[in-house]
Amino acid sequence: IAGEDEMYADIVIAADGVNSFMAQQAGLIRDIPAKTVGVGVKEVIELPEKTIEERFNLQAGEGAARMLLGCTEGIHGGGFLYTNQQSISLGCVFTPEEAAQHKKSVHEIFQDIKMHPAIAPLIAGGETIEYSAHLVSEAGYRGIHKKLYREGFLMIGDAAGFVINTGYSIRGIDLAIVSGIAAARAVITAGDNVAAAGSYYMQELNHLKLMPTMKAADGYFEILETPWIYDKVPNLANDVFNSLFKVSGEVPQSMKNTVMGAMKANGLSLWQLIQLGIKGVKSL
């Protein structure tokens, strides 16, 4: 639909994002809880190819990628950076609900990342040539909508909830492509029998291993919901490694005392770390 123009089809495939208006109008989804989605923002920063190679210690034709943890000021989320041929892509993904609770705006969080001493030198002198934002599902397998179709209507990609967030990577594009292929095959197989397209679609999602893949990654959401892994855990790791590699002329502490001291300084108990470990084992 564009203005007064309307298009008609026997089957409509919704690929309009996590907050799919078409799926809402079709009665397949309701309002999405804020805690189950993340806001992703990204800037593409233009720099000469030679400059990028020098800053990241790359050979011609090579690239680099970085994952960032502890950069969202205690808010559920993380950041990413990767090089392109003549630009750098820098971005972050975080939970809007927690950002509101911390009274932080998207712009503030992202600017703090850009000014971080580990990031600022890498993008210095660059010009932002592209800025984008995207809403993504964070709930994984349990975030897939109960019903992905009705007669004459199928949901794919983000609209269906096909996103996997493991904490160290977010998969969405590949799942959107696979679900699109599944929908296309279902429509072709159904032919004039429009009512059968939905069941064919679900069969194809399993045949192409999309649903089993989503289920295999179930469990990460519980780990990522733990608020202190975004500030206390990174600080704990920094404190431990700082003590291990510090040479001061003093008698060094034992590993046990170093770790326990860092835990106390960051307000973490052994039981909290054990609980996190149990969640991690369950997610495997």
PDB file of C-alpha atoms in Angstrom:
ATOM      1  CA  ILE A   1       0.000   0.000   0.000  1.00  0.00           C
ATOM      2  CA  ALA A   2       1.401   3.386  -1.003  1.00  0.00           C
ATOM      3  CA  GLY A   3      -0.896   6.372  -0.682  1.00  0.00           C
ATOM      4  CA  GLU A   4      -4.125   5.456  -2.405  1.00  0.00           C
ATOM      5  CA  ASP A   5      -2.536   2.548  -4.293  1.00  0.00           C
ATOM      6  CA  GLU A   6      -3.329  -0.963  -3.107  1.00  0.00           C
ATOM      7  CA  MET A   7      -1.924  -4.343  -4.100  1.00  0.00           C
ATOM      8  CA  TYR A   8      -3.753  -7.634  -3.715  1.00  0.00           C
ATOM      9  CA  ALA A   9      -2.358 -11.168  -3.455  1.00  0.00           C
ATOM     10  CA  ASP A  10      -3.587 -14.634  -2.560  1.00  0.00           C
ATOM     11  CA  ILE A  11      -0.826 -14.874   0.058  1.00  0.00           C
ATOM     12  CA  VAL A  12       0.922 -12.022   1.880  1.00  0.00           C
ATOM     13  CA  ILE A  13       4.337 -12.630   3.466  1.00  0.00           C
ATOM     14  CA  ALA A  14       5.056 -10.264   6.368  1.00  0.00           C
ATOM     15  CA  ALA A  15       8.699  -9.205   6.555  1.00  0.00           C
ATOM     16  CA  ASP A  16       8.195  -5.812   8.204  1.00  0.00           C
ATOM     17  CA  GLY A  17      10.251  -6.223  11.359  1.00  0.00           C
ATOM     18  CA  VAL A  18       9.873  -7.303  14.966  1.00  0.00           C
ATOM     19  CA  ASN A  19       6.925  -4.973  15.583  1.00  0.00           C
ATOM     20  CA  SER A  20       5.132  -6.142  12.428  1.00  0.00           C
ATOM     21  CA  PHE A  21       2.080  -3.963  11.848  1.00  0.00           C
ATOM     22  CA  MET A  22       0.761  -6.399   9.266  1.00  0.00           C
ATOM     23  CA  ALA A  23       0.928  -9.290  11.732  1.00  0.00           C
ATOM     24  CA  GLN A  24      -0.822  -7.167  14.349  1.00  0.00           C
ATOM     25  CA  GLN A  25      -3.595  -6.301  11.901  1.00  0.00           C
ATOM     26  CA  ALA A  26      -3.844  -9.988  11.000  1.00  0.00           C
ATOM     27  CA  GLY A  27      -4.435 -10.754  14.679  1.00  0.00           C
ATOM     28  CA  LEU A  28      -1.334 -12.941  15.048  1.00  0.00           C
ATOM     29  CA  ILE A  29       0.651 -10.828  17.532  1.00  0.00           C
ATOM     30  CA  ARG A  30      -0.060  -8.361  20.306  1.00  0.00           C
ATOM     31  CA  ASP A  31       2.083  -5.587  21.723  1.00  0.00           C
ATOM     32  CA  ILE A  32       5.628  -6.846  22.320  1.00  0.00           C
ATOM     33  CA  PRO A  33       7.070  -6.527  25.880  1.00  0.00           C
ATOM     34  CA  ALA A  34       9.859  -3.941  25.940  1.00  0.00           C
ATOM     35  CA  LYS A  35      12.210  -6.269  27.844  1.00  0.00           C
ATOM     36  CA  THR A  36      12.180  -8.807  24.981  1.00  0.00           C
ATOM     37  CA  VAL A  37      13.526  -6.425  22.323  1.00  0.00           C
ATOM     38  CA  GLY A  38      16.735  -4.526  21.794  1.00  0.00           C
ATOM     39  CA  VAL A  39      17.487  -1.284  19.990  1.00  0.00           C
ATOM     40  CA  GLY A  40      20.443  -1.534  17.642  1.00  0.00           C
ATOM     41  CA  VAL A  41      22.195   1.579  16.338  1.00  0.00           C
ATOM     42  CA  LYS A  42      25.086   1.729  13.895  1.00  0.00           C
ATOM     43  CA  GLU A  43      27.276   4.347  12.251  1.00  0.00           C
ATOM     44  CA  VAL A  44      29.388   3.783   9.163  1.00  0.00           C
ATOM     45  CA  ILE A  45      32.486   5.966   9.505  1.00  0.00           C
ATOM     46  CA  GLU A  46      34.494   6.665   6.368  1.00  0.00           C
ATOM     47  CA  LEU A  47      38.292   6.422   6.538  1.00  0.00           C
ATOM     48  CA  PRO A  48      41.027   5.791   3.947  1.00  0.00           C
ATOM     49  CA  GLU A  49      41.775   2.118   3.381  1.00  0.00           C
ATOM     50  CA  LYS A  50      45.437   2.624   4.291  1.00  0.00           C
ATOM     51  CA  THR A  51      44.509   4.286   7.586  1.00  0.00           C
ATOM     52  CA  ILE A  52      42.259   1.383   8.545  1.00  0.00           C
ATOM     53  CA  GLU A  53      44.995  -1.139   7.747  1.00  0.00           C
ATOM     54  CA  GLU A  54      47.515   0.762   9.893  1.00  0.00           C
ATOM     55  CA  ARG A  55      45.201   1.206  12.883  1.00  0.00           C
ATOM     56  CA  PHE A  56      44.121  -2.429  12.954  1.00  0.00           C
ATOM     57  CA  ASN A  57      47.498  -3.868  11.883  1.00  0.00           C
ATOM     58  CA  LEU A  58      46.010  -5.442   8.751  1.00  0.00           C
ATOM     59  CA  GLN A  59      47.475  -6.638   5.497  1.00  0.00           C
ATOM     60  CA  ALA A  60      45.859  -5.527   2.228  1.00  0.00           C
ATOM     61  CA  GLY A  61      42.480  -7.185   1.804  1.00  0.00           C
ATOM     62  CA  GLU A  62      42.195  -8.225   5.463  1.00  0.00           C
ATOM     63  CA  GLY A  63      39.503  -7.124   7.906  1.00  0.00           C
ATOM     64  CA  ALA A  64      38.959  -6.998  11.654  1.00  0.00           C
ATOM     65  CA  ALA A  65      35.974  -7.388  13.972  1.00  0.00           C
ATOM     66  CA  ARG A  66      35.551  -6.561  17.655  1.00  0.00           C
ATOM     67  CA  MET A  67      32.816  -7.374  20.167  1.00  0.00           C
ATOM     68  CA  LEU A  68      32.383  -4.904  23.045  1.00  0.00           C
ATOM     69  CA  LEU A  69      31.140  -5.773  26.537  1.00  0.00           C
ATOM     70  CA  GLY A  70      30.772  -3.341  29.411  1.00  0.00           C
ATOM     71  CA  CYS A  71      30.275  -0.375  27.088  1.00  0.00           C
ATOM     72  CA  THR A  72      26.567   0.175  27.731  1.00  0.00           C
ATOM     73  CA  GLU A  73      26.953   1.573  31.264  1.00  0.00           C
ATOM     74  CA  GLY A  74      25.379  -1.379  33.050  1.00  0.00           C
ATOM     75  CA  ILE A  75      22.456  -1.627  30.644  1.00  0.00           C
ATOM     76  CA  HIS A  76      21.600  -5.020  29.105  1.00  0.00           C
ATOM     77  CA  GLY A  77      23.512  -4.946  25.810  1.00  0.00           C
ATOM     78  CA  GLY A  78      26.858  -4.735  24.064  1.00  0.00           C
ATOM     79  CA  GLY A  79      28.688  -3.211  21.137  1.00  0.00           C
ATOM     80  CA  PHE A  80      30.407  -4.188  17.917  1.00  0.00           C
ATOM     81  CA  LEU A  81      32.974  -2.828  15.507  1.00  0.00           C
ATOM     82  CA  TYR A  82      34.083  -4.195  12.160  1.00  0.00           C
ATOM     83  CA  THR A  83      36.117  -2.854   9.287  1.00  0.00           C
ATOM     84  CA  ASN A  84      35.009  -2.428   5.702  1.00  0.00           C
ATOM     85  CA  GLN A  85      37.255  -1.592   2.771  1.00  0.00           C
ATOM     86  CA  GLN A  86      37.058   2.179   3.227  1.00  0.00           C
ATOM     87  CA  SER A  87      34.984   2.551   6.372  1.00  0.00           C
ATOM     88  CA  ILE A  88      34.397   1.266   9.893  1.00  0.00           C
ATOM     89  CA  SER A  89      31.016   0.100  11.167  1.00  0.00           C
ATOM     90  CA  LEU A  90      30.507   0.870  14.853  1.00  0.00           C
ATOM     91  CA  GLY A  91      27.343   0.114  16.783  1.00  0.00           C
ATOM     92  CA  CYS A  92      25.639  -1.199  19.880  1.00  0.00           C
ATOM     93  CA  VAL A  93      22.506  -3.088  20.879  1.00  0.00           C
ATOM     94  CA  PHE A  94      20.771  -2.590  24.214  1.00  0.00           C
ATOM     95  CA  THR A  95      17.412  -2.953  25.945  1.00  0.00           C
ATOM     96  CA  PRO A  96      15.307   0.226  25.656  1.00  0.00           C
ATOM     97  CA  GLU A  97      13.408  -0.576  28.867  1.00  0.00           C
ATOM     98  CA  GLU A  98      16.620  -0.546  30.922  1.00  0.00           C
ATOM     99  CA  ALA A  99      17.906   2.549  29.118  1.00  0.00           C
ATOM    100  CA  ALA A 100      14.745   4.378  30.193  1.00  0.00           C
ATOM    101  CA  GLN A 101      15.224   3.191  33.788  1.00  0.00           C
ATOM    102  CA  HIS A 102      18.794   4.525  33.730  1.00  0.00           C
ATOM    103  CA  LYS A 103      17.513   7.772  32.167  1.00  0.00           C
ATOM    104  CA  LYS A 104      19.896   7.320  29.245  1.00  0.00           C
ATOM    105  CA  SER A 105      19.123   8.149  25.619  1.00  0.00           C
ATOM    106  CA  VAL A 106      20.278   6.171  22.587  1.00  0.00           C
ATOM    107  CA  HIS A 107      22.440   9.116  21.549  1.00  0.00           C
ATOM    108  CA  GLU A 108      24.148   9.406  24.957  1.00  0.00           C
ATOM    109  CA  ILE A 109      25.037   5.718  25.138  1.00  0.00           C
ATOM    110  CA  PHE A 110      26.375   5.635  21.598  1.00  0.00           C
ATOM    111  CA  GLN A 111      28.406   8.842  21.994  1.00  0.00           C
ATOM    112  CA  ASP A 112      30.004   7.454  25.161  1.00  0.00           C
ATOM    113  CA  ILE A 113      31.101   4.389  23.168  1.00  0.00           C
ATOM    114  CA  LYS A 114      32.574   6.575  20.417  1.00  0.00           C
ATOM    115  CA  MET A 115      34.561   8.575  22.979  1.00  0.00           C
ATOM    116  CA  HIS A 116      35.871   5.531  24.863  1.00  0.00           C
ATOM    117  CA  PRO A 117      39.706   5.563  24.884  1.00  0.00           C
ATOM    118  CA  ALA A 118      39.782   2.109  23.258  1.00  0.00           C
ATOM    119  CA  ILE A 119      37.511   3.237  20.402  1.00  0.00           C
ATOM    120  CA  ALA A 120      38.170   6.944  19.786  1.00  0.00           C
ATOM    121  CA  PRO A 121      41.687   6.490  18.288  1.00  0.00           C
ATOM    122  CA  LEU A 122      40.373   3.880  15.833  1.00  0.00           C
ATOM    123  CA  ILE A 123      37.758   6.215  14.338  1.00  0.00           C
ATOM    124  CA  ALA A 124      39.613   9.531  14.756  1.00  0.00           C
ATOM    125  CA  GLY A 125      39.363  11.763  11.688  1.00  0.00           C
ATOM    126  CA  GLY A 126      36.589   9.691  10.160  1.00  0.00           C
ATOM    127  CA  GLU A 127      33.365  11.064   8.713  1.00  0.00           C
ATOM    128  CA  THR A 128      29.996   9.484   9.495  1.00  0.00           C
ATOM    129  CA  ILE A 129      28.413   8.673   6.134  1.00  0.00           C
ATOM    130  CA  GLU A 130      25.561   6.477   7.339  1.00  0.00           C
ATOM    131  CA  TYR A 131      23.453   6.169  10.485  1.00  0.00           C
ATOM    132  CA  SER A 132      20.855   3.478  11.065  1.00  0.00           C
ATOM    133  CA  ALA A 133      18.742   1.958  13.828  1.00  0.00           C
ATOM    134  CA  HIS A 134      16.890  -1.318  14.095  1.00  0.00           C
ATOM    135  CA  LEU A 135      14.630  -3.045  16.613  1.00  0.00           C
ATOM    136  CA  VAL A 136      15.547  -6.706  17.205  1.00  0.00           C
ATOM    137  CA  SER A 137      14.032  -9.551  19.194  1.00  0.00           C
ATOM    138  CA  GLU A 138      16.095 -10.632  22.210  1.00  0.00           C
ATOM    139  CA  ALA A 139      14.029 -13.562  23.484  1.00  0.00           C
ATOM    140  CA  GLY A 140      15.287 -16.211  21.056  1.00  0.00           C
ATOM    141  CA  TYR A 141      13.280 -19.424  20.723  1.00  0.00           C
ATOM    142  CA  ARG A 142      10.769 -18.413  23.385  1.00  0.00           C
ATOM    143  CA  GLY A 143      10.205 -15.140  21.513  1.00  0.00           C
ATOM    144  CA  ILE A 144       8.856 -16.891  18.409  1.00  0.00           C
ATOM    145  CA  HIS A 145       5.184 -16.078  18.045  1.00  0.00           C
ATOM    146  CA  LYS A 146       2.765 -18.912  18.817  1.00  0.00           C
ATOM    147  CA  LYS A 147       1.137 -18.681  15.402  1.00  0.00           C
ATOM    148  CA  LEU A 148       3.230 -17.814  12.342  1.00  0.00           C
ATOM    149  CA  TYR A 149       0.492 -18.005   9.767  1.00  0.00           C
ATOM    150  CA  ARG A 150      -3.171 -17.798   8.958  1.00  0.00           C
ATOM    151  CA  GLU A 151      -4.934 -18.411   5.682  1.00  0.00           C
ATOM    152  CA  GLY A 152      -3.309 -16.191   3.069  1.00  0.00           C
ATOM    153  CA  PHE A 153      -0.683 -14.824   5.475  1.00  0.00           C
ATOM    154  CA  LEU A 154       2.837 -15.936   6.549  1.00  0.00           C
ATOM    155  CA  MET A 155       5.404 -14.298   8.855  1.00  0.00           C
ATOM    156  CA  ILE A 156       9.170 -14.465   8.272  1.00  0.00           C
ATOM    157  CA  GLY A 157      12.385 -12.995   9.700  1.00  0.00           C
ATOM    158  CA  ASP A 158      12.144 -10.510  12.561  1.00  0.00           C
ATOM    159  CA  ALA A 159       8.362 -10.405  12.172  1.00  0.00           C
ATOM    160  CA  ALA A 160       8.223 -14.065  13.204  1.00  0.00           C
ATOM    161  CA  GLY A 161      10.803 -13.619  15.980  1.00  0.00           C
ATOM    162  CA  PHE A 162      13.634 -15.430  14.201  1.00  0.00           C
ATOM    163  CA  VAL A 163      16.650 -13.873  15.943  1.00  0.00           C
ATOM    164  CA  ILE A 164      19.325 -15.582  18.052  1.00  0.00           C
ATOM    165  CA  ASN A 165      21.255 -13.502  20.582  1.00  0.00           C
ATOM    166  CA  THR A 166      24.001 -15.528  22.247  1.00  0.00           C
ATOM    167  CA  GLY A 167      25.628 -12.558  23.941  1.00  0.00           C
ATOM    168  CA  TYR A 168      28.698 -12.758  21.710  1.00  0.00           C
ATOM    169  CA  SER A 169      26.805 -12.619  18.409  1.00  0.00           C
ATOM    170  CA  ILE A 170      23.384 -11.796  17.033  1.00  0.00           C
ATOM    171  CA  ARG A 171      22.042 -13.882  14.171  1.00  0.00           C
ATOM    172  CA  GLY A 172      19.140 -12.519  12.199  1.00  0.00           C
ATOM    173  CA  ILE A 173      19.952 -12.017   8.523  1.00  0.00           C
ATOM    174  CA  ASP A 174      20.667 -15.692   7.835  1.00  0.00           C
ATOM    175  CA  LEU A 175      17.485 -16.754   9.639  1.00  0.00           C
ATOM    176  CA  ALA A 176      15.467 -14.194   7.683  1.00  0.00           C
ATOM    177  CA  ILE A 177      16.851 -15.587   4.416  1.00  0.00           C
ATOM    178  CA  VAL A 178      16.098 -19.190   5.401  1.00  0.00           C
ATOM    179  CA  SER A 179      12.564 -18.341   6.535  1.00  0.00           C
ATOM    180  CA  GLY A 180      12.020 -16.459   3.268  1.00  0.00           C
ATOM    181  CA  ILE A 181      13.082 -19.546   1.322  1.00  0.00           C
ATOM    182  CA  ALA A 182      10.759 -21.680   3.462  1.00  0.00           C
ATOM    183  CA  ALA A 183       7.840 -19.333   2.782  1.00  0.00           C
ATOM    184  CA  ALA A 184       8.523 -19.276  -0.963  1.00  0.00           C
ATOM    185  CA  ARG A 185       8.672 -23.069  -1.130  1.00  0.00           C
ATOM    186  CA  ALA A 186       5.454 -23.328   0.884  1.00  0.00           C
ATOM    187  CA  VAL A 187       3.613 -20.954  -1.441  1.00  0.00           C
ATOM    188  CA  ILE A 188       4.822 -22.835  -4.522  1.00  0.00           C
ATOM    189  CA  THR A 189       3.910 -26.212  -3.018  1.00  0.00           C
ATOM    190  CA  ALA A 190       0.468 -25.010  -1.942  1.00  0.00           C
ATOM    191  CA  GLY A 191      -0.373 -23.677  -5.393  1.00  0.00           C
ATOM    192  CA  ASP A 192      -4.083 -22.878  -5.549  1.00  0.00           C
ATOM    193  CA  ASN A 193      -4.636 -24.481  -2.147  1.00  0.00           C
ATOM    194  CA  VAL A 194      -3.914 -21.269  -0.228  1.00  0.00           C
ATOM    195  CA  ALA A 195      -5.152 -22.698   3.075  1.00  0.00           C
ATOM    196  CA  ALA A 196      -2.386 -25.336   3.026  1.00  0.00           C
ATOM    197  CA  ALA A 197       0.497 -22.838   2.742  1.00  0.00           C
ATOM    198  CA  GLY A 198       0.809 -22.384   6.504  1.00  0.00           C
ATOM    199  CA  SER A 199       1.313 -26.053   7.316  1.00  0.00           C
ATOM    200  CA  TYR A 200       3.759 -26.394   4.413  1.00  0.00           C
ATOM    201  CA  TYR A 201       5.630 -23.373   5.786  1.00  0.00           C
ATOM    202  CA  MET A 202       6.077 -24.963   9.212  1.00  0.00           C
ATOM    203  CA  GLN A 203       7.283 -28.180   7.575  1.00  0.00           C
ATOM    204  CA  GLU A 204       9.860 -26.244   5.568  1.00  0.00           C
ATOM    205  CA  LEU A 205      11.087 -24.359   8.658  1.00  0.00           C
ATOM    206  CA  ASN A 206      11.873 -27.697  10.280  1.00  0.00           C
ATOM    207  CA  HIS A 207      13.241 -29.227   7.075  1.00  0.00           C
ATOM    208  CA  LEU A 208      15.664 -26.307   6.661  1.00  0.00           C
ATOM    209  CA  LYS A 209      16.644 -26.720  10.348  1.00  0.00           C
ATOM    210  CA  LEU A 210      15.598 -23.194  11.320  1.00  0.00           C
ATOM    211  CA  MET A 211      13.340 -24.208  14.203  1.00  0.00           C
ATOM    212  CA  PRO A 212      15.827 -26.787  15.593  1.00  0.00           C
ATOM    213  CA  THR A 213      18.565 -24.124  15.403  1.00  0.00           C
ATOM    214  CA  MET A 214      16.429 -21.656  17.344  1.00  0.00           C
ATOM    215  CA  LYS A 215      15.629 -24.288  19.966  1.00  0.00           C
ATOM    216  CA  ALA A 216      19.294 -25.254  20.345  1.00  0.00           C
ATOM    217  CA  ALA A 217      20.115 -21.666  21.315  1.00  0.00           C
ATOM    218  CA  ASP A 218      17.305 -21.436  23.879  1.00  0.00           C
ATOM    219  CA  GLY A 219      18.594 -20.598  27.339  1.00  0.00           C
ATOM    220  CA  TYR A 220      20.862 -17.672  26.463  1.00  0.00           C
ATOM    221  CA  PHE A 221      18.025 -15.253  27.240  1.00  0.00           C
ATOM    222  CA  GLU A 222      18.131 -16.161  30.948  1.00  0.00           C
ATOM    223  CA  ILE A 223      21.871 -15.448  31.080  1.00  0.00           C
ATOM    224  CA  LEU A 224      21.521 -12.165  29.215  1.00  0.00           C
ATOM    225  CA  GLU A 225      18.757 -11.063  31.611  1.00  0.00           C
ATOM    226  CA  THR A 226      21.296 -11.069  34.475  1.00  0.00           C
ATOM    227  CA  PRO A 227      21.859  -7.304  34.920  1.00  0.00           C
ATOM    228  CA  TRP A 228      25.299  -7.369  36.533  1.00  0.00           C
ATOM    229  CA  ILE A 229      27.038  -9.221  33.674  1.00  0.00           C
ATOM    230  CA  TYR A 230      27.134  -5.897  31.805  1.00  0.00           C
ATOM    231  CA  ASP A 231      29.086  -3.931  34.405  1.00  0.00           C
ATOM    232  CA  LYS A 232      30.284  -5.995  37.374  1.00  0.00           C
ATOM    233  CA  VAL A 233      31.576  -8.992  35.402  1.00  0.00           C
ATOM    234  CA  PRO A 234      33.664  -6.898  32.940  1.00  0.00           C
ATOM    235  CA  ASN A 235      35.021  -4.869  35.883  1.00  0.00           C
ATOM    236  CA  LEU A 236      35.797  -8.091  37.762  1.00  0.00           C
ATOM    237  CA  ALA A 237      37.746  -9.453  34.794  1.00  0.00           C
ATOM    238  CA  ASN A 238      39.647  -6.166  34.393  1.00  0.00           C
ATOM    239  CA  ASP A 239      40.571  -6.069  38.086  1.00  0.00           C
ATOM    240  CA  VAL A 240      41.755  -9.692  38.135  1.00  0.00           C
ATOM    241  CA  PHE A 241      43.936  -9.351  35.033  1.00  0.00           C
ATOM    242  CA  ASN A 242      45.262  -5.988  36.190  1.00  0.00           C
ATOM    243  CA  SER A 243      46.448  -7.642  39.413  1.00  0.00           C
ATOM    244  CA  LEU A 244      47.911 -10.648  37.599  1.00  0.00           C
ATOM    245  CA  PHE A 245      50.055  -8.584  35.242  1.00  0.00           C
ATOM    246  CA  LYS A 246      50.960  -5.791  37.640  1.00  0.00           C
ATOM    247  CA  VAL A 247      54.621  -5.579  38.678  1.00  0.00           C
ATOM    248  CA  SER A 248      55.000  -3.322  41.719  1.00  0.00           C
ATOM    249  CA  GLY A 249      57.852  -4.769  43.750  1.00  0.00           C
ATOM    250  CA  GLU A 250      55.390  -6.029  46.368  1.00  0.00           C
ATOM    251  CA  VAL A 251      54.754  -9.708  47.129  1.00  0.00           C
ATOM    252  CA  PRO A 252      51.892 -10.695  44.786  1.00  0.00           C
ATOM    253  CA  GLN A 253      48.678 -12.114  46.190  1.00  0.00           C
ATOM    254  CA  SER A 254      47.654 -15.679  45.529  1.00  0.00           C
ATOM    255  CA  MET A 255      45.191 -16.258  42.697  1.00  0.00           C
ATOM    256  CA  LYS A 256      42.470 -17.079  45.239  1.00  0.00           C
ATOM    257  CA  ASN A 257      42.964 -13.825  47.166  1.00  0.00           C
ATOM    258  CA  THR A 258      43.177 -11.831  43.935  1.00  0.00           C
ATOM    259  CA  VAL A 259      39.863 -13.176  42.663  1.00  0.00           C
ATOM    260  CA  MET A 260      38.102 -12.919  46.035  1.00  0.00           C
ATOM    261  CA  GLY A 261      39.341  -9.352  46.486  1.00  0.00           C
ATOM    262  CA  ALA A 262      38.113  -8.364  43.021  1.00  0.00           C
ATOM    263  CA  MET A 263      34.748  -9.998  43.708  1.00  0.00           C
ATOM    264  CA  LYS A 264      34.366  -8.046  46.959  1.00  0.00           C
ATOM    265  CA  ALA A 265      35.389  -4.778  45.288  1.00  0.00           C
ATOM    266  CA  ASN A 266      32.724  -5.273  42.630  1.00  0.00           C
ATOM    267  CA  GLY A 267      29.980  -6.398  45.001  1.00  0.00           C
ATOM    268  CA  LEU A 268      29.823  -9.978  43.735  1.00  0.00           C
ATOM    269  CA  SER A 269      29.448 -13.110  45.821  1.00  0.00           C
ATOM    270  CA  LEU A 270      30.670 -16.601  45.033  1.00  0.00           C
ATOM    271  CA  TRP A 271      27.051 -17.793  45.050  1.00  0.00           C
ATOM    272  CA  GLN A 272      26.117 -15.257  42.352  1.00  0.00           C
ATOM    273  CA  LEU A 273      28.900 -16.535  40.096  1.00  0.00           C
ATOM    274  CA  ILE A 274      27.890 -20.144  40.767  1.00  0.00           C
ATOM    275  CA  GLN A 275      24.292 -19.302  39.806  1.00  0.00           C
ATOM    276  CA  LEU A 276      25.521 -17.669  36.601  1.00  0.00           C
ATOM    277  CA  GLY A 277      27.594 -20.760  35.855  1.00  0.00           C
ATOM    278  CA  ILE A 278      24.556 -22.995  36.374  1.00  0.00           C
ATOM    279  CA  LYS A 279      22.572 -20.855  33.918  1.00  0.00           C
ATOM    280  CA  GLY A 280      25.451 -21.154  31.472  1.00  0.00           C
ATOM    281  CA  VAL A 281      25.538 -24.944  31.745  1.00  0.00           C
ATOM    282  CA  LYS A 282      21.767 -25.138  31.248  1.00  0.00           C
ATOM    283  CA  SER A 283      22.042 -23.060  28.072  1.00  0.00           C
ATOM    284  CA  LEU A 284      24.476 -25.503  26.445  1.00  0.00           C
TER     285      LEU A 284
END
